[in-house]
Amino acid sequence: MKRKVGNIIAILFISGMITFVVIGSIMFNNRKENILRNGNFSYSIINDEFVGRQSVRSFTYEFIIGGKTYINEFDVNQEYFNRHQIGDTIVIKFLPSKPEKSIIIEDKEYKSCMGLPPKVGWKKLPVCK
């Protein structure tokens, strides 16, 4: 009898963990899509990096929007991670209504010829000539 109760508890625990991971992934993807659709571009400075045991690579980055400083962390692919280091300037996208919600734009590189963004960021990234 105790064994059956233990098995039921284990199944409920595992089911709960799987549900938590799935819901978290869906929420993250929805937030990312919202930022990509409705966000503004800016630049950011990498403050810290993290290398996990498996394939997790992330950067902590800092940026200023409307005079307020925000710090965020975002997972990136290994190729992007290997091309950047602490102190690099990168391109991010954030929600104008909630600048604390931001992502790193891995397929764009910041160039100094882009200049500084307005206080509310760029709607479109400037093109260097």
Short mmCIF file of N, CA and C in Angstrom, two decimals:
data_model
loop_
_atom_site.label_atom_id
_atom_site.label_comp_id
_atom_site.label_asym_id
_atom_site.label_seq_id
_atom_site.Cartn_x
_atom_site.Cartn_y
_atom_site.Cartn_z
N MET A 1 0.83 -1.19 0.00
CA MET A 1 0.00 0.00 0.00
C MET A 1 0.88 1.26 0.00
N LYS A 2 1.94 1.25 0.84
CA LYS A 2 2.82 2.41 0.90
C LYS A 2 3.51 2.63 -0.43
N ARG A 3 3.81 1.53 -1.11
CA ARG A 3 4.50 1.63 -2.40
C ARG A 3 3.61 2.32 -3.43
N LYS A 4 2.31 1.99 -3.44
CA LYS A 4 1.37 2.61 -4.37
C LYS A 4 1.25 4.10 -4.11
N VAL A 5 1.19 4.49 -2.87
CA VAL A 5 1.10 5.91 -2.50
C VAL A 5 2.37 6.64 -2.94
N GLY A 6 3.52 6.00 -2.73
CA GLY A 6 4.79 6.59 -3.16
C GLY A 6 4.85 6.77 -4.67
N ASN A 7 4.36 5.77 -5.40
CA ASN A 7 4.33 5.86 -6.88
C ASN A 7 3.40 6.97 -7.34
N ILE A 8 2.26 7.10 -6.71
CA ILE A 8 1.30 8.15 -7.07
C ILE A 8 1.92 9.53 -6.81
N ILE A 9 2.57 9.67 -5.69
CA ILE A 9 3.22 10.95 -5.36
C ILE A 9 4.32 11.25 -6.38
N ALA A 10 5.10 10.25 -6.74
CA ALA A 10 6.17 10.45 -7.73
C ALA A 10 5.59 10.85 -9.08
N ILE A 11 4.53 10.19 -9.50
CA ILE A 11 3.88 10.52 -10.78
C ILE A 11 3.33 11.94 -10.75
N LEU A 12 2.69 12.32 -9.66
CA LEU A 12 2.16 13.68 -9.53
C LEU A 12 3.29 14.72 -9.55
N PHE A 13 4.38 14.43 -8.89
CA PHE A 13 5.51 15.35 -8.86
C PHE A 13 6.10 15.51 -10.26
N ILE A 14 6.33 14.41 -10.94
CA ILE A 14 6.90 14.46 -12.29
C ILE A 14 5.94 15.18 -13.24
N SER A 15 4.65 14.89 -13.14
CA SER A 15 3.66 15.57 -13.98
C SER A 15 3.65 17.08 -13.72
N GLY A 16 3.77 17.44 -12.46
CA GLY A 16 3.82 18.86 -12.10
C GLY A 16 5.04 19.55 -12.67
N MET A 17 6.18 18.89 -12.61
CA MET A 17 7.41 19.47 -13.15
C MET A 17 7.32 19.63 -14.67
N ILE A 18 6.79 18.63 -15.36
CA ILE A 18 6.63 18.71 -16.81
C ILE A 18 5.68 19.85 -17.16
N THR A 19 4.58 19.96 -16.45
CA THR A 19 3.63 21.05 -16.68
C THR A 19 4.29 22.41 -16.46
N PHE A 20 5.08 22.53 -15.41
CA PHE A 20 5.78 23.77 -15.11
C PHE A 20 6.72 24.16 -16.25
N VAL A 21 7.48 23.20 -16.76
CA VAL A 21 8.42 23.46 -17.85
C VAL A 21 7.68 23.86 -19.12
N VAL A 22 6.62 23.14 -19.46
CA VAL A 22 5.86 23.44 -20.68
C VAL A 22 5.22 24.82 -20.60
N ILE A 23 4.58 25.13 -19.50
CA ILE A 23 3.94 26.45 -19.34
C ILE A 23 4.99 27.55 -19.36
N GLY A 24 6.12 27.33 -18.70
CA GLY A 24 7.20 28.33 -18.71
C GLY A 24 7.72 28.58 -20.12
N SER A 25 7.88 27.51 -20.90
CA SER A 25 8.35 27.65 -22.29
C SER A 25 7.35 28.42 -23.13
N ILE A 26 6.09 28.11 -22.98
CA ILE A 26 5.05 28.81 -23.75
C ILE A 26 5.03 30.29 -23.38
N MET A 27 5.11 30.60 -22.09
CA MET A 27 5.10 32.00 -21.66
C MET A 27 6.33 32.74 -22.18
N PHE A 28 7.51 32.10 -22.14
CA PHE A 28 8.73 32.73 -22.65
C PHE A 28 8.61 33.00 -24.15
N ASN A 29 8.13 32.01 -24.91
CA ASN A 29 7.99 32.20 -26.35
C ASN A 29 6.99 33.29 -26.69
N ASN A 30 5.88 33.37 -25.95
CA ASN A 30 4.90 34.43 -26.17
C ASN A 30 5.50 35.80 -25.88
N ARG A 31 6.26 35.91 -24.79
CA ARG A 31 6.90 37.19 -24.45
C ARG A 31 7.92 37.58 -25.52
N LYS A 32 8.71 36.61 -25.97
CA LYS A 32 9.71 36.89 -27.00
C LYS A 32 9.05 37.35 -28.29
N GLU A 33 7.98 36.69 -28.72
CA GLU A 33 7.26 37.09 -29.93
C GLU A 33 6.66 38.48 -29.78
N ASN A 34 6.15 38.80 -28.61
CA ASN A 34 5.59 40.13 -28.35
C ASN A 34 6.68 41.20 -28.47
N ILE A 35 7.84 40.93 -27.91
CA ILE A 35 8.96 41.88 -27.99
C ILE A 35 9.41 42.05 -29.44
N LEU A 36 9.54 40.94 -30.17
CA LEU A 36 9.96 41.03 -31.56
C LEU A 36 8.96 41.81 -32.41
N ARG A 37 7.68 41.65 -32.15
CA ARG A 37 6.62 42.32 -32.90
C ARG A 37 6.46 43.79 -32.53
N ASN A 38 6.50 44.09 -31.23
CA ASN A 38 6.13 45.42 -30.74
C ASN A 38 7.26 46.22 -30.11
N GLY A 39 8.45 45.65 -30.06
CA GLY A 39 9.54 46.28 -29.34
C GLY A 39 10.32 47.31 -30.14
N ASN A 40 11.14 48.06 -29.43
CA ASN A 40 12.08 49.01 -30.01
C ASN A 40 13.50 48.48 -29.81
N PHE A 41 14.39 48.90 -30.68
CA PHE A 41 15.80 48.50 -30.59
C PHE A 41 16.58 49.48 -29.73
N SER A 42 17.62 48.99 -29.11
CA SER A 42 18.60 49.82 -28.43
C SER A 42 19.91 49.04 -28.39
N TYR A 43 20.87 49.60 -27.71
CA TYR A 43 22.12 48.87 -27.52
C TYR A 43 22.30 48.62 -26.04
N SER A 44 23.18 47.70 -25.73
CA SER A 44 23.42 47.31 -24.35
C SER A 44 24.88 46.89 -24.20
N ILE A 45 25.34 46.91 -22.97
CA ILE A 45 26.70 46.47 -22.66
C ILE A 45 26.62 45.16 -21.88
N ILE A 46 27.42 44.18 -22.28
CA ILE A 46 27.47 42.91 -21.57
C ILE A 46 28.23 43.11 -20.26
N ASN A 47 27.58 42.77 -19.14
CA ASN A 47 28.18 42.90 -17.81
C ASN A 47 28.77 41.60 -17.29
N ASP A 48 28.15 40.47 -17.67
CA ASP A 48 28.57 39.19 -17.11
C ASP A 48 28.16 38.09 -18.08
N GLU A 49 28.79 36.95 -17.93
CA GLU A 49 28.45 35.80 -18.75
C GLU A 49 28.31 34.58 -17.86
N PHE A 50 27.53 33.61 -18.35
CA PHE A 50 27.32 32.39 -17.59
C PHE A 50 27.42 31.21 -18.55
N VAL A 51 28.18 30.20 -18.16
CA VAL A 51 28.28 28.96 -18.92
C VAL A 51 27.78 27.85 -18.02
N GLY A 52 26.69 27.21 -18.44
CA GLY A 52 26.13 26.11 -17.67
C GLY A 52 26.86 24.81 -17.95
N ARG A 53 26.48 23.77 -17.26
CA ARG A 53 27.11 22.46 -17.42
C ARG A 53 26.87 21.87 -18.80
N GLN A 54 25.67 22.04 -19.31
CA GLN A 54 25.34 21.44 -20.61
C GLN A 54 25.56 22.47 -21.71
N SER A 55 24.49 22.96 -22.29
CA SER A 55 24.61 23.86 -23.44
C SER A 55 24.13 25.27 -23.13
N VAL A 56 23.85 25.57 -21.89
CA VAL A 56 23.33 26.89 -21.53
C VAL A 56 24.44 27.92 -21.54
N ARG A 57 24.22 28.99 -22.30
CA ARG A 57 25.12 30.14 -22.35
C ARG A 57 24.25 31.37 -22.23
N SER A 58 24.60 32.28 -21.34
CA SER A 58 23.79 33.49 -21.21
C SER A 58 24.67 34.69 -20.89
N PHE A 59 24.13 35.85 -21.23
CA PHE A 59 24.77 37.12 -20.91
C PHE A 59 23.86 37.92 -20.00
N THR A 60 24.47 38.62 -19.04
CA THR A 60 23.77 39.64 -18.27
C THR A 60 24.18 40.96 -18.91
N TYR A 61 23.19 41.78 -19.22
CA TYR A 61 23.47 43.03 -19.92
C TYR A 61 22.72 44.19 -19.27
N GLU A 62 23.25 45.39 -19.49
CA GLU A 62 22.72 46.61 -18.88
C GLU A 62 22.44 47.62 -19.98
N PHE A 63 21.29 48.29 -19.86
CA PHE A 63 20.93 49.31 -20.85
C PHE A 63 20.11 50.41 -20.17
N ILE A 64 20.06 51.56 -20.84
CA ILE A 64 19.35 52.72 -20.29
C ILE A 64 18.24 53.11 -21.25
N ILE A 65 17.03 53.19 -20.72
CA ILE A 65 15.87 53.64 -21.49
C ILE A 65 15.17 54.72 -20.68
N GLY A 66 14.97 55.88 -21.30
CA GLY A 66 14.28 56.97 -20.61
C GLY A 66 14.98 57.41 -19.34
N GLY A 67 16.30 57.31 -19.30
CA GLY A 67 17.07 57.73 -18.14
C GLY A 67 17.13 56.71 -17.01
N LYS A 68 16.48 55.57 -17.17
CA LYS A 68 16.50 54.53 -16.14
C LYS A 68 17.34 53.36 -16.62
N THR A 69 18.14 52.79 -15.72
CA THR A 69 19.01 51.67 -16.04
C THR A 69 18.30 50.34 -15.77
N TYR A 70 18.41 49.43 -16.73
CA TYR A 70 17.82 48.10 -16.61
C TYR A 70 18.93 47.06 -16.76
N ILE A 71 18.79 45.98 -16.02
CA ILE A 71 19.72 44.86 -16.11
C ILE A 71 18.89 43.61 -16.38
N ASN A 72 19.33 42.84 -17.37
CA ASN A 72 18.58 41.64 -17.73
C ASN A 72 19.57 40.53 -18.07
N GLU A 73 19.07 39.30 -18.10
CA GLU A 73 19.88 38.14 -18.49
C GLU A 73 19.12 37.40 -19.58
N PHE A 74 19.86 36.91 -20.57
CA PHE A 74 19.21 36.23 -21.69
C PHE A 74 20.11 35.12 -22.21
N ASP A 75 19.53 33.95 -22.47
CA ASP A 75 20.28 32.83 -23.05
C ASP A 75 20.53 33.08 -24.53
N VAL A 76 21.74 32.76 -24.98
CA VAL A 76 22.10 32.94 -26.39
C VAL A 76 22.69 31.63 -26.92
N ASN A 77 22.77 31.54 -28.25
CA ASN A 77 23.37 30.32 -28.81
C ASN A 77 24.88 30.37 -28.64
N GLN A 78 25.51 29.22 -28.76
CA GLN A 78 26.94 29.11 -28.47
C GLN A 78 27.79 29.92 -29.44
N GLU A 79 27.42 29.97 -30.70
CA GLU A 79 28.19 30.75 -31.68
C GLU A 79 28.20 32.23 -31.31
N TYR A 80 27.04 32.77 -30.97
CA TYR A 80 26.94 34.17 -30.56
C TYR A 80 27.76 34.41 -29.29
N PHE A 81 27.63 33.48 -28.35
CA PHE A 81 28.35 33.59 -27.08
C PHE A 81 29.86 33.64 -27.32
N ASN A 82 30.35 32.80 -28.21
CA ASN A 82 31.80 32.75 -28.48
C ASN A 82 32.32 34.00 -29.18
N ARG A 83 31.46 34.72 -29.90
CA ARG A 83 31.87 35.93 -30.60
C ARG A 83 31.88 37.17 -29.70
N HIS A 84 31.31 37.07 -28.51
CA HIS A 84 31.17 38.24 -27.63
C HIS A 84 31.80 37.98 -26.27
N GLN A 85 32.09 39.08 -25.58
CA GLN A 85 32.68 38.99 -24.25
C GLN A 85 32.19 40.15 -23.39
N ILE A 86 32.50 40.10 -22.12
CA ILE A 86 32.12 41.16 -21.18
C ILE A 86 32.68 42.48 -21.70
N GLY A 87 31.84 43.51 -21.70
CA GLY A 87 32.23 44.83 -22.17
C GLY A 87 31.80 45.13 -23.59
N ASP A 88 31.40 44.11 -24.35
CA ASP A 88 30.95 44.33 -25.73
C ASP A 88 29.60 45.05 -25.75
N THR A 89 29.38 45.79 -26.83
CA THR A 89 28.10 46.45 -27.07
C THR A 89 27.29 45.57 -28.01
N ILE A 90 26.05 45.29 -27.63
CA ILE A 90 25.19 44.40 -28.40
C ILE A 90 23.86 45.09 -28.69
N VAL A 91 23.11 44.52 -29.62
CA VAL A 91 21.78 45.03 -29.97
C VAL A 91 20.74 44.25 -29.17
N ILE A 92 19.79 44.99 -28.59
CA ILE A 92 18.68 44.38 -27.87
C ILE A 92 17.37 44.93 -28.41
N LYS A 93 16.29 44.31 -28.02
CA LYS A 93 14.96 44.82 -28.31
C LYS A 93 14.16 44.73 -27.02
N PHE A 94 13.36 45.76 -26.75
CA PHE A 94 12.61 45.83 -25.49
C PHE A 94 11.21 46.34 -25.76
N LEU A 95 10.32 46.09 -24.82
CA LEU A 95 8.96 46.63 -24.92
C LEU A 95 8.95 48.07 -24.40
N PRO A 96 8.53 49.03 -25.20
CA PRO A 96 8.52 50.43 -24.73
C PRO A 96 7.70 50.63 -23.46
N SER A 97 6.59 49.90 -23.32
CA SER A 97 5.75 50.05 -22.13
C SER A 97 6.32 49.34 -20.90
N LYS A 98 7.21 48.37 -21.13
CA LYS A 98 7.84 47.62 -20.03
C LYS A 98 9.28 47.32 -20.41
N PRO A 99 10.17 48.33 -20.34
CA PRO A 99 11.56 48.13 -20.79
C PRO A 99 12.31 47.02 -20.06
N GLU A 100 11.84 46.61 -18.90
CA GLU A 100 12.51 45.51 -18.19
C GLU A 100 12.36 44.20 -18.95
N LYS A 101 11.43 44.14 -19.88
CA LYS A 101 11.25 42.95 -20.73
C LYS A 101 12.03 43.18 -22.01
N SER A 102 13.15 42.49 -22.14
CA SER A 102 14.02 42.68 -23.30
C SER A 102 14.66 41.37 -23.71
N ILE A 103 15.16 41.35 -24.94
CA ILE A 103 15.86 40.19 -25.46
C ILE A 103 17.08 40.67 -26.24
N ILE A 104 18.06 39.79 -26.38
CA ILE A 104 19.22 40.07 -27.21
C ILE A 104 18.87 39.68 -28.64
N ILE A 105 19.19 40.56 -29.59
CA ILE A 105 18.98 40.27 -31.01
C ILE A 105 20.28 39.71 -31.56
N GLU A 106 20.33 38.40 -31.71
CA GLU A 106 21.58 37.72 -32.06
C GLU A 106 21.98 37.88 -33.52
N ASP A 107 21.04 38.19 -34.39
CA ASP A 107 21.38 38.28 -35.81
C ASP A 107 21.75 39.70 -36.26
N LYS A 108 21.86 40.63 -35.31
CA LYS A 108 22.28 42.02 -35.60
C LYS A 108 23.47 42.36 -34.73
N GLU A 109 24.40 43.12 -35.28
CA GLU A 109 25.57 43.58 -34.53
C GLU A 109 25.53 45.10 -34.43
N TYR A 110 25.84 45.62 -33.27
CA TYR A 110 25.90 47.07 -33.08
C TYR A 110 27.18 47.61 -33.71
N LYS A 111 27.04 48.70 -34.44
CA LYS A 111 28.18 49.39 -35.03
C LYS A 111 28.15 50.83 -34.56
N SER A 112 29.30 51.40 -34.26
CA SER A 112 29.36 52.76 -33.72
C SER A 112 28.76 53.78 -34.69
N CYS A 113 28.77 53.48 -35.99
CA CYS A 113 28.18 54.42 -36.95
C CYS A 113 26.66 54.53 -36.82
N MET A 114 26.05 53.64 -36.06
CA MET A 114 24.61 53.72 -35.80
C MET A 114 24.29 54.90 -34.88
N GLY A 115 25.28 55.32 -34.12
CA GLY A 115 25.06 56.41 -33.17
C GLY A 115 24.32 55.93 -31.94
N LEU A 116 23.88 56.90 -31.15
CA LEU A 116 23.13 56.58 -29.94
C LEU A 116 21.63 56.61 -30.24
N PRO A 117 20.89 55.68 -29.67
CA PRO A 117 19.44 55.67 -29.91
C PRO A 117 18.75 56.80 -29.16
N PRO A 118 17.55 57.19 -29.61
CA PRO A 118 16.76 58.14 -28.82
C PRO A 118 16.42 57.51 -27.46
N LYS A 119 15.92 58.31 -26.54
CA LYS A 119 15.63 57.82 -25.19
C LYS A 119 14.63 56.67 -25.18
N VAL A 120 13.81 56.57 -26.22
CA VAL A 120 12.82 55.49 -26.28
C VAL A 120 13.24 54.39 -27.25
N GLY A 121 14.47 54.43 -27.74
CA GLY A 121 14.97 53.41 -28.65
C GLY A 121 14.60 53.68 -30.10
N TRP A 122 15.11 52.83 -30.99
CA TRP A 122 14.81 52.94 -32.41
C TRP A 122 13.65 52.01 -32.76
N LYS A 123 12.75 52.47 -33.62
CA LYS A 123 11.71 51.58 -34.17
C LYS A 123 12.38 50.60 -35.15
N LYS A 124 13.32 51.12 -35.95
CA LYS A 124 14.09 50.30 -36.87
C LYS A 124 15.56 50.62 -36.63
N LEU A 125 16.41 49.63 -36.80
CA LEU A 125 17.84 49.86 -36.62
C LEU A 125 18.35 50.78 -37.73
N PRO A 126 19.19 51.77 -37.38
CA PRO A 126 19.78 52.62 -38.41
C PRO A 126 20.74 51.82 -39.28
N VAL A 127 20.86 52.25 -40.51
CA VAL A 127 21.75 51.59 -41.45
C VAL A 127 23.00 52.47 -41.60
N CYS A 128 24.15 51.89 -41.43
CA CYS A 128 25.41 52.63 -41.60
C CYS A 128 25.70 52.78 -43.08
N LYS A 129 26.21 53.95 -43.43
CA LYS A 129 26.56 54.19 -44.85
C LYS A 129 28.03 54.24 -45.02
#
